Coordinates of C-alpha atoms in Angstrom, one line a residue:
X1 CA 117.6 115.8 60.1
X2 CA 116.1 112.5 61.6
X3 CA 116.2 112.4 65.3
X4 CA 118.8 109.5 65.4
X5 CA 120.6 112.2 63.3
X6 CA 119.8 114.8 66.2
X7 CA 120.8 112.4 69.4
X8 CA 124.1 111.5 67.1
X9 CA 125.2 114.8 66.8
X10 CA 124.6 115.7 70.5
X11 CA 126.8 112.3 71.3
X12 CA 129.3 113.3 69.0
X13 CA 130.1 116.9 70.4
X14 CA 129.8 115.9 74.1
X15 CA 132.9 113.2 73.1
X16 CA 134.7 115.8 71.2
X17 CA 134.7 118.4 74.2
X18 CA 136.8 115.5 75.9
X19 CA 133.6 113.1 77.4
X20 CA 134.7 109.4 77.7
X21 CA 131.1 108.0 77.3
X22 CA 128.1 110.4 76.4
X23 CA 124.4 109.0 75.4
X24 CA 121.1 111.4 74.1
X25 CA 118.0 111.2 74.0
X26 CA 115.7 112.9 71.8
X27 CA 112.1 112.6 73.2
X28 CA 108.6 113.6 72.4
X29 CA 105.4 113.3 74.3
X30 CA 101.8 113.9 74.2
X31 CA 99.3 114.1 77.0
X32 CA 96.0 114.3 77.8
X33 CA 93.7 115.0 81.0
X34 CA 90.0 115.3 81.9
X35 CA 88.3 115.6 85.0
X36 CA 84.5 115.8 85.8
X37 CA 82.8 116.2 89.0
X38 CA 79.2 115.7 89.8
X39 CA 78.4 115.0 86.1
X40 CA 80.1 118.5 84.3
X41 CA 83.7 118.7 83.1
X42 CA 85.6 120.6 85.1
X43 CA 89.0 121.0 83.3
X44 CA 90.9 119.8 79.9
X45 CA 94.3 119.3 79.8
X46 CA 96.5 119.2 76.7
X47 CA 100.2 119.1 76.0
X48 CA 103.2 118.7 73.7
X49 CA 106.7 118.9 74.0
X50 CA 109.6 117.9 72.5
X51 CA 113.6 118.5 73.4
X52 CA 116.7 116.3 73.4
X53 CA 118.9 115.5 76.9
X54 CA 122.4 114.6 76.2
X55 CA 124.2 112.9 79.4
X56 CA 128.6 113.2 79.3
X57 CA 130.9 110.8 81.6
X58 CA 134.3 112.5 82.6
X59 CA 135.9 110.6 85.2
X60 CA 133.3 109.5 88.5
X61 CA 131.0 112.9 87.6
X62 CA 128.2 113.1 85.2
X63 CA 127.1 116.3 83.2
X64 CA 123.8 116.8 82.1
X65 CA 122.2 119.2 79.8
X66 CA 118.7 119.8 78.0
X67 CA 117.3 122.0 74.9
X68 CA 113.5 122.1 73.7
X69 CA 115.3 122.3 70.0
X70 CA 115.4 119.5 67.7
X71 CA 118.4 121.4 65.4
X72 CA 122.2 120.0 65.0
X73 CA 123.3 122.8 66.3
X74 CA 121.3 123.3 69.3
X75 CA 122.5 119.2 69.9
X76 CA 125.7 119.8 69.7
X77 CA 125.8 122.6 71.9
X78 CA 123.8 120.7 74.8
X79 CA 126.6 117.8 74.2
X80 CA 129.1 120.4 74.8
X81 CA 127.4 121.8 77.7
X82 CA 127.2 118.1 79.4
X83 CA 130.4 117.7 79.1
X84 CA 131.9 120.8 80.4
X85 CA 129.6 120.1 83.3
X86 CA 130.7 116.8 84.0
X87 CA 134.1 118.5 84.2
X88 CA 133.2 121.2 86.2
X89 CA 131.7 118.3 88.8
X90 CA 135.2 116.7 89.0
X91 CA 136.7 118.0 92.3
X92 CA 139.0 115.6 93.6
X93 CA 140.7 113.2 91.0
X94 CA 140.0 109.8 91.3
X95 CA 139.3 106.5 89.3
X96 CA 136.8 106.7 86.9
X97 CA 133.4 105.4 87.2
X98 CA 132.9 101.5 85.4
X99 CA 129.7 101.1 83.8
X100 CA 128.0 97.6 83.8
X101 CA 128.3 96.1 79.9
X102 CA 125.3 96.3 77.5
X103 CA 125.3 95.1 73.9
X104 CA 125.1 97.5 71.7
X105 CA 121.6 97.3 69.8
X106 CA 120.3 98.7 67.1
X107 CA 116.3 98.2 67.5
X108 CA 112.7 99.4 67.9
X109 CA 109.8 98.9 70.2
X110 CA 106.3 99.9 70.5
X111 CA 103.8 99.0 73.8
X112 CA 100.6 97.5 72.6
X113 CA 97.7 99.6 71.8
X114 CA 94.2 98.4 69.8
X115 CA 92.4 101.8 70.1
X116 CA 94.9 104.8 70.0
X117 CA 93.9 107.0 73.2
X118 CA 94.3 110.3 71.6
X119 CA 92.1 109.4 68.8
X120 CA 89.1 108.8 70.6
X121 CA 86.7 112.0 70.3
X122 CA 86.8 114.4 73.3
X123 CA 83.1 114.4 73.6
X124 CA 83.1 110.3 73.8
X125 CA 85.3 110.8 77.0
X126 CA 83.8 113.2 78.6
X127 CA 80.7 111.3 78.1
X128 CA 82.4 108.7 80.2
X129 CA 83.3 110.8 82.8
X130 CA 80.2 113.0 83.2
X131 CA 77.8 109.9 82.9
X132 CA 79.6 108.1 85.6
X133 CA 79.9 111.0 88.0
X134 CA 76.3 111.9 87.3
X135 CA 75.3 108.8 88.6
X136 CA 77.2 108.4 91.2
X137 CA 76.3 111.7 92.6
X138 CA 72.6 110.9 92.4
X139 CA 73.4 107.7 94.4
X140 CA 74.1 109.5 96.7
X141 CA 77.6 110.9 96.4
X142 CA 78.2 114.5 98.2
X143 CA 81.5 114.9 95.6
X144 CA 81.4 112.4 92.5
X145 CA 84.7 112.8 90.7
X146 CA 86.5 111.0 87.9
X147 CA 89.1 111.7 85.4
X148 CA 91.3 109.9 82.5
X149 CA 95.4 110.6 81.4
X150 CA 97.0 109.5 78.3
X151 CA 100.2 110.0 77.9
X152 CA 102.0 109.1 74.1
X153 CA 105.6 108.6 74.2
X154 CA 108.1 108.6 71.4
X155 CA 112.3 108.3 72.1
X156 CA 114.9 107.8 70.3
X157 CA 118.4 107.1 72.0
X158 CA 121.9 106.9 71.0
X159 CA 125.1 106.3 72.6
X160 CA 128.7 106.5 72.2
X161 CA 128.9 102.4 72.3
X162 CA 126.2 102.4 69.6
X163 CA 123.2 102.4 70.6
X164 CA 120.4 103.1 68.4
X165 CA 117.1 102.2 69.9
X166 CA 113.3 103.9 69.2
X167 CA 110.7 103.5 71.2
X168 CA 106.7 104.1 71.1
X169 CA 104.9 103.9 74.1
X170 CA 101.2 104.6 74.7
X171 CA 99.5 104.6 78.4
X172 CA 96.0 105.4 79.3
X173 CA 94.2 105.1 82.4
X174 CA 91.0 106.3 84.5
X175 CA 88.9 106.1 87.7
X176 CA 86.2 107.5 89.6
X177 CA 85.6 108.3 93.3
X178 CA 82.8 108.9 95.6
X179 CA 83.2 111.5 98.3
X180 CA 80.4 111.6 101.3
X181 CA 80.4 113.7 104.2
X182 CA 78.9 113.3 107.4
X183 CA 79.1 114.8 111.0
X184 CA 82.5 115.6 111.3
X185 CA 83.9 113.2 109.0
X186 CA 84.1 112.2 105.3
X187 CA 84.3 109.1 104.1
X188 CA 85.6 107.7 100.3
X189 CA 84.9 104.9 98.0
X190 CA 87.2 104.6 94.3
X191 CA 87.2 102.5 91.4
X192 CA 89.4 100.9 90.6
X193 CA 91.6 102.3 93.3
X194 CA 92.3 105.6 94.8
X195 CA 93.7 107.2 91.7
X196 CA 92.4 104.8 89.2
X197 CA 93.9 102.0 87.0
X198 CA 96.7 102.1 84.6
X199 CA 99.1 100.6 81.8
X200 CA 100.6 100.5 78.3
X201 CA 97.9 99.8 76.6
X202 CA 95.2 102.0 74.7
X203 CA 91.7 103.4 75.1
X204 CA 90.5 99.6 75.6
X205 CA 92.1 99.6 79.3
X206 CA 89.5 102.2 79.9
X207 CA 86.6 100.7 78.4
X208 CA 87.0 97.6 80.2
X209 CA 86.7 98.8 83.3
X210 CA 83.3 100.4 82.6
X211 CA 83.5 103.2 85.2
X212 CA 79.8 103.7 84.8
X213 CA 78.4 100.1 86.1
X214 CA 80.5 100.8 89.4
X215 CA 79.5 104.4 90.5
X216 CA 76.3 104.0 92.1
X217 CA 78.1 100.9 94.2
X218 CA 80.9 103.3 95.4
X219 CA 78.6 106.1 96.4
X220 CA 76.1 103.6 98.0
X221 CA 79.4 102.5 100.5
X222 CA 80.8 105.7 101.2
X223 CA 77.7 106.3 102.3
X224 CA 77.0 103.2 104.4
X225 CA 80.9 103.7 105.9
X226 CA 79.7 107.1 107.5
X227 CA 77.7 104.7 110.3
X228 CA 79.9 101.7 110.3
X229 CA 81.7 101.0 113.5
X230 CA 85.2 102.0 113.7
X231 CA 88.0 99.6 113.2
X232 CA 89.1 97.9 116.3
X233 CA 92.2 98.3 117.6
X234 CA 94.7 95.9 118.4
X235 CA 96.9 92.4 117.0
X236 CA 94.7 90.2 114.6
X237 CA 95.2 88.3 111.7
X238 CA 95.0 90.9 108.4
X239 CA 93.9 90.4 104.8
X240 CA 95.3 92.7 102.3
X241 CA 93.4 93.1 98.9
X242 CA 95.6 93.6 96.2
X243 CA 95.1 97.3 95.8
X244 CA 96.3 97.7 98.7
X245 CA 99.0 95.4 98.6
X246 CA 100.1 97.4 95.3
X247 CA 100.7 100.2 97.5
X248 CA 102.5 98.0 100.0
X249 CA 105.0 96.7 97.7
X250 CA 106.0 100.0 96.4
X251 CA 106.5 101.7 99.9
X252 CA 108.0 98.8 101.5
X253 CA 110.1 97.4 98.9
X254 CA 110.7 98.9 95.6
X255 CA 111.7 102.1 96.9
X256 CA 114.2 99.9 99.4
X257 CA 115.2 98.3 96.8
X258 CA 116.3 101.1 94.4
X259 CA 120.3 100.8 94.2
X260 CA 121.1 104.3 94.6
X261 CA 118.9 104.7 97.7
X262 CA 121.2 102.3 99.0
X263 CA 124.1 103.8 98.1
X264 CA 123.1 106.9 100.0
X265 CA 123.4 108.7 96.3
X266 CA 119.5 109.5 96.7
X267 CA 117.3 110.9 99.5
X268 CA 115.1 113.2 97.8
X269 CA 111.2 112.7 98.7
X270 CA 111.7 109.2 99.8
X271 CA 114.7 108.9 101.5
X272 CA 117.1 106.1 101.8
X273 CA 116.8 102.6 102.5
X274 CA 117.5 100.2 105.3
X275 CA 119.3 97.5 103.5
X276 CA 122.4 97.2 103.5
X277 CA 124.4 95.8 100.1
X278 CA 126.6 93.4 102.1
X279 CA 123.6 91.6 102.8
X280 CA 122.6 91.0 99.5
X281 CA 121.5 87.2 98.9
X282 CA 121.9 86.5 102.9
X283 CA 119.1 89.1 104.7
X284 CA 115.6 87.4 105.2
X285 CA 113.2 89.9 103.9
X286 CA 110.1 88.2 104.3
X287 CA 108.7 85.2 104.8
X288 CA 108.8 81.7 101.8
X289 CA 105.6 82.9 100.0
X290 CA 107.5 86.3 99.2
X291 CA 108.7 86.5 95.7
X292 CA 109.3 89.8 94.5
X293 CA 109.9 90.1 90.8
X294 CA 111.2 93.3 88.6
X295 CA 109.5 92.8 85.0
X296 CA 109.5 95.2 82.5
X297 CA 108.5 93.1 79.6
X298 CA 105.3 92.0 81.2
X299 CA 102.2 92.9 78.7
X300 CA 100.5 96.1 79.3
X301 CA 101.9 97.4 83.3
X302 CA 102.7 100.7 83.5
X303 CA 106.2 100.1 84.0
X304 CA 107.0 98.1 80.8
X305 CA 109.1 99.1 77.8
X306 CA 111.3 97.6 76.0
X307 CA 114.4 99.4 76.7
X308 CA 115.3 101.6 79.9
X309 CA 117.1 105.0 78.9
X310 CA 120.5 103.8 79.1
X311 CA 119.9 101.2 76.4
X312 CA 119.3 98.3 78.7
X313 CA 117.2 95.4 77.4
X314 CA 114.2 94.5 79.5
X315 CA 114.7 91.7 81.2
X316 CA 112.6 89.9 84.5
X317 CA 114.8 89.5 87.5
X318 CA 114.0 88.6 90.8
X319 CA 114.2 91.3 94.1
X320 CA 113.4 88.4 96.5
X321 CA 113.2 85.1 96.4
X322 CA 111.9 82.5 98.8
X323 CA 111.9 85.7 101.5
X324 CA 115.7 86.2 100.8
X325 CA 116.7 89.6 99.2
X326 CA 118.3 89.2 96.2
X327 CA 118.3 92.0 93.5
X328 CA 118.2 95.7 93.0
X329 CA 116.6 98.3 90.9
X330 CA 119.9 99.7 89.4
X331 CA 121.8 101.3 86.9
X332 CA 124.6 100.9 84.8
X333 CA 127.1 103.1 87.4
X334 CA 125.5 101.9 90.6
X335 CA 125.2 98.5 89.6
X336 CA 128.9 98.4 88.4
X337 CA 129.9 100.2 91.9
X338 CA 128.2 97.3 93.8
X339 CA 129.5 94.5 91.7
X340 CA 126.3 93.5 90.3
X341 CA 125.8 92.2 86.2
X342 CA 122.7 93.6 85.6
X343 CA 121.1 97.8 85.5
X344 CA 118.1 97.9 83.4
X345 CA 115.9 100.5 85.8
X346 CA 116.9 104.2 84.7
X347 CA 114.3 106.1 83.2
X348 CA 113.6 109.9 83.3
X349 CA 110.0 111.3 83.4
X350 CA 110.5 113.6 80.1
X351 CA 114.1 114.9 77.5
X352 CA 114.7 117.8 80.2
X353 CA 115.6 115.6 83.1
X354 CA 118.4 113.6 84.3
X355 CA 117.6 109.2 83.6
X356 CA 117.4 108.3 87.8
X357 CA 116.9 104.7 89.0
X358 CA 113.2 104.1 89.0
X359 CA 111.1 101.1 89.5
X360 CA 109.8 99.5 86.5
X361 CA 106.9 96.6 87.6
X362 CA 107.9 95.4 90.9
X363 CA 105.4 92.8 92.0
X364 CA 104.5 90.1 94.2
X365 CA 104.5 86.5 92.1
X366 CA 101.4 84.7 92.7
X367 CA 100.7 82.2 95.8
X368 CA 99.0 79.3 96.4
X369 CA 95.6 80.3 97.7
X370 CA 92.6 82.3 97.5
X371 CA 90.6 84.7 98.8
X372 CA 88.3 82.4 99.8
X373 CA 90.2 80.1 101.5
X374 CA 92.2 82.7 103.4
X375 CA 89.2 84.1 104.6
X376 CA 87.5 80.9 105.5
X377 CA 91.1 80.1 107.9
X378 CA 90.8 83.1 109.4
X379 CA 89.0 82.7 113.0
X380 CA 89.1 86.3 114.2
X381 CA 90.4 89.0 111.9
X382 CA 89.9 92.4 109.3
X383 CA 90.1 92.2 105.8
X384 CA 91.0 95.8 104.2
X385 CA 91.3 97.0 100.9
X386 CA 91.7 100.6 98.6
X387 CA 94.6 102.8 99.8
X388 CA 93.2 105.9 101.8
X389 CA 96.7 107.0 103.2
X390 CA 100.4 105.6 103.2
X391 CA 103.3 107.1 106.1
X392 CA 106.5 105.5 106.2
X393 CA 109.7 106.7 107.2
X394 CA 113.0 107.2 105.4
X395 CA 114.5 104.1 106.1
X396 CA 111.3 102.4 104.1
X397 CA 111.0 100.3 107.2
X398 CA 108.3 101.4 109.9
X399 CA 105.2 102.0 108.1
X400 CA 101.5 103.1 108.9
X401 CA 98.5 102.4 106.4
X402 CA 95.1 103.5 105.9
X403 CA 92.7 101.9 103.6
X404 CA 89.2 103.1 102.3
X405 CA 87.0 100.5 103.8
X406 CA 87.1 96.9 105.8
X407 CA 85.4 93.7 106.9
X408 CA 85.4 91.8 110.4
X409 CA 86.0 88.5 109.8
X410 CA 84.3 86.1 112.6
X411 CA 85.0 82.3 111.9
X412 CA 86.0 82.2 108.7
X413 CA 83.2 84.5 107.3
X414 CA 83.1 88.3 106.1
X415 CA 81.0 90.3 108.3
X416 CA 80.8 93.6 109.6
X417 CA 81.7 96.7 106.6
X418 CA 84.4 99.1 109.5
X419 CA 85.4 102.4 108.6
X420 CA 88.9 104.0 109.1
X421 CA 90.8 101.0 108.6
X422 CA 94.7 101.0 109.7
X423 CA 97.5 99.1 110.3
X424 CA 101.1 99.4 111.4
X425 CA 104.1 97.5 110.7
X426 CA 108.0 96.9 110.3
X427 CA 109.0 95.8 107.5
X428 CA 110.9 92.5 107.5
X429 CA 109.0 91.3 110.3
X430 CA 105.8 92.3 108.4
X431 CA 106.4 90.4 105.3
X432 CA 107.8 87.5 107.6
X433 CA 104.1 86.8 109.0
X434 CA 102.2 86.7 105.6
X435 CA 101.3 83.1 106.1
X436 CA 98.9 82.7 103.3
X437 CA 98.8 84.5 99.3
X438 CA 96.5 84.3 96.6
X439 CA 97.1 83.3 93.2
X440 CA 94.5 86.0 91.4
X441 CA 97.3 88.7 90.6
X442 CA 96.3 91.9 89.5
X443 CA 99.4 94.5 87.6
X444 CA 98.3 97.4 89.3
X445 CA 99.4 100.8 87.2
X446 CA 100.9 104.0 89.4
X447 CA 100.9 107.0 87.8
X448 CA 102.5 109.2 90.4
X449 CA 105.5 108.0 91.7
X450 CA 108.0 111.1 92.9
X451 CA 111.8 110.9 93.3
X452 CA 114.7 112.8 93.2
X453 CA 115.6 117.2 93.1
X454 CA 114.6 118.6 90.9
X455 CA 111.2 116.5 91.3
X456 CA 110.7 113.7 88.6
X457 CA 107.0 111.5 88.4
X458 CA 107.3 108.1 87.3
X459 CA 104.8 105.7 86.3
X460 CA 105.5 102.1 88.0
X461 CA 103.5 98.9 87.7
X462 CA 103.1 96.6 90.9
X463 CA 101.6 92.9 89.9
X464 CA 99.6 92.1 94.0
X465 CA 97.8 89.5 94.6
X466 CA 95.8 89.2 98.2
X467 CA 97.6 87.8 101.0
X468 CA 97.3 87.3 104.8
X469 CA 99.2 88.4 107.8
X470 CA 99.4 87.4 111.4
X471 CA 99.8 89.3 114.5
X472 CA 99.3 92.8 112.8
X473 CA 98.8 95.6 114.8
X474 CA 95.3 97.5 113.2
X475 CA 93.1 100.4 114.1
X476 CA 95.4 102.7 115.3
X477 CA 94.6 106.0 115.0
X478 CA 96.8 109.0 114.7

């Protein structure tokens, strides 16, 4: 049996047992993990697994159901199994759940990838690993760590409207950090960022960011952060890097902006959302330069493919435009309970779990400025930069940030390095004072996004660029 043959068969009982719509999805998946600290390998990871999911629609309830067994009949029973689910989750009767229209595609789609992560030799990547952590250890680094994850993707989905869509995704990543601790504190410097850099792409992401020419440079300002003076606290004008501002964008909107968090159908680990869908295309999120964009297709984020798991093509769509909110992360149900045309965000982090709304990239589009010029308009500020810590409350509207390391800014020049950089903000009125945004957009890659019960991770890309804010509340300390 082919796989298509597997997911058909699976489809094919769950409508027989009485399902009005049932799609499956046979998946399997390779990954890979290494961590070193202080220049020796400290643990390997390796893993495979392969099963099929089979999802069954019986009135408003969904069944779902999952086996790590690629036979027909092991398919056929899961389909079964979904469906009498689904049933068994009907308690009151009432009219049955729309869901938005997709074509119907037969198709296949593969990420782009010039050096195949999992074909590199083991003893090149720890190479990497221990050579960069050597050295930043001996620059003077208490705790040098770094580590790379692969992950190698293969799907194959099939639905009762005819679907029949492959998919090949490869994503790599890695980092390094630099731990120093001093008299009563610690302080930390990472490259990239705070859990490294990632995206559908191959082994070559990971060469270009040539770990090893950075780790001496990280160590060398944890180090000097352990003396800098503390962050200052009160209202100034505030710089965001576009780490940071990766981080921002996923806290304060994209997990907002996820339709079922609307809803109320989701709370788990991030709770709900303060918008409200009446407000759609009315509510002023932010301020003019704030366009928020959901883009799968763009080249190498973490959170592109080319279809989502219900079969929806990728497709860019705007969040918010010009400040106004305007779209949703959705899926086919939610979005055809709200009255919206479009789904296109459910994914599910591996074949045993239920497809949830997730964000795909969800980025800020690029401004007119730069760093430069931001900096030289700023008369009395802090620039920060590097997510240390994140709080935000389950609304997704009053927030409290921490970043690795910042910069006074006196007359339109850097000064000052500060250590224990924070700030604090609401969310529309926080995005309504960014006055000034770069146009050097990075697509930052997030490996560890967590949502729903049981717990799923999802891996979400989040195009920043810097930008600048006025009247920000910074340096508090909790």
């Amino acid at each position: 049996m082919t796989h298509f043959d597997v997911a058909t068969a699976a489809v094919e009982a769950a409508l027989a047992a009485g399902a009005r719509y049932a799609d499956a999805r046979v998946m399997h998946r390779r990954s890979e993990s290494m961590t070193a600290r202080n220049g020796e390998i400290e643990e390997l990871s390796q893993d495979e697994d392969a099963g099929v999911g089979v999802r069954a629609l019986i009135g408003s309830s969904w069944g779902f159901f999952a086996v790590p067994d690629l036979g027909r009949d092991a398919a056929r029973q899961a389909g079964e199994r979904a469906t009498a689910i689904a049933r068994a989750s009907v308690r009151v009767p009432g009219p049955p759940v729309d869901l938005v229209e997709v074509e119907a595609r037969t198709d296949s789609w593969a990420s782009a990838c010039e050096v195949d992560p999992l074909g590199v030799a083991l003893s090149t990547k720890g190479d990497l690993l221990t050579g960069a952590t050597a050295e930043s250890h001996k620059a003077g680094a208490d705790i040098a760590e770094g580590l790379y994850q692969i992950w190698d993707t293969r799907k194959w989905f099939v639905s009762s409207q005819g679907h029949r869509i492959d998919q090949h995704i490869r994503e790599s990543g890695a980092g390094i950090s630099a731990t120093v601790i001093g008299d009563g504190e610690t302080q930390r410097r990472s490259y990239p960022s705070y859990r490294g850099q990632y995206g559908t792409r191959g082994w070559e992401l990971v060469d270009e960011l040539d770990l090893q020419a950075h780790a001496a440079r990280i160590a060398e300002e944890a180090r000097a952060l352990l003396s800098a003076p503390h962050c200052p606290a009160g209202e100034t004008t505030l710089i965001l890097g576009s780490e940071q501002m990766a981080l921002q964008i996923h806290e304060s909107v994209g997990h907002a902006i996820e339709l079922d968090r609307i809803l109320g159908w989701e709370a788990a680990f991030a709770g709900t959302s303060w918008l409200e869908l009446s407000k759609l295309n009315q509510l002023r999120y932010g301020s003019e330069l704030m366009n928020i964009t959901i883009d799968p297709t763009i080249p190498g984020a973490l959170g592109s493919f080319g279809y989502d798991d219900e079969g929806t093509p990728a497709e860019r769509r705007f969040a918010v435009r010009d400040g106004i909110w305007v779209g949703t992360l959705a899926g086919r149900d939610s979005a055809a309970v709200a009255g919206l045309d479009y789904a296109g965000s459910v994914r599910a982090d591996g074949w045993a779990r239920l497809p949830m709304v997730r964000m795909t990239n969800v980025g800020l589009a690029p401004g007119p400025h730069t760093l430069e010029e931001m900096i030289a308009a700023t008369d009395d500020g802090v620039l920060m930069d590097f997510n240390r810590s994140w709080s935000i409350d389950d609304k997704r509207l009053n927030f409290q940030f921490g970043c690795e390391i910042g910069w006074e800014i006196k007359n339109g020049k850097l000064g000052r390095m500060l250590r224990n950089p924070t700030y604090t903000g609401i969310g529309p009125r926080f995005w309504g004072s960014m006055d000034m945004l770069s146009s050097d957009v990075t697509a930052w890659g997030t490996p560890n996004c967590g949502k729903g019960q049981p717990g799923q991770i999802g891996h979400t890309g989040h195009p920043a660029a810097a930008a600048r804010f006025t009247n920000v509340r910074v340096g508090v300390r909790g």
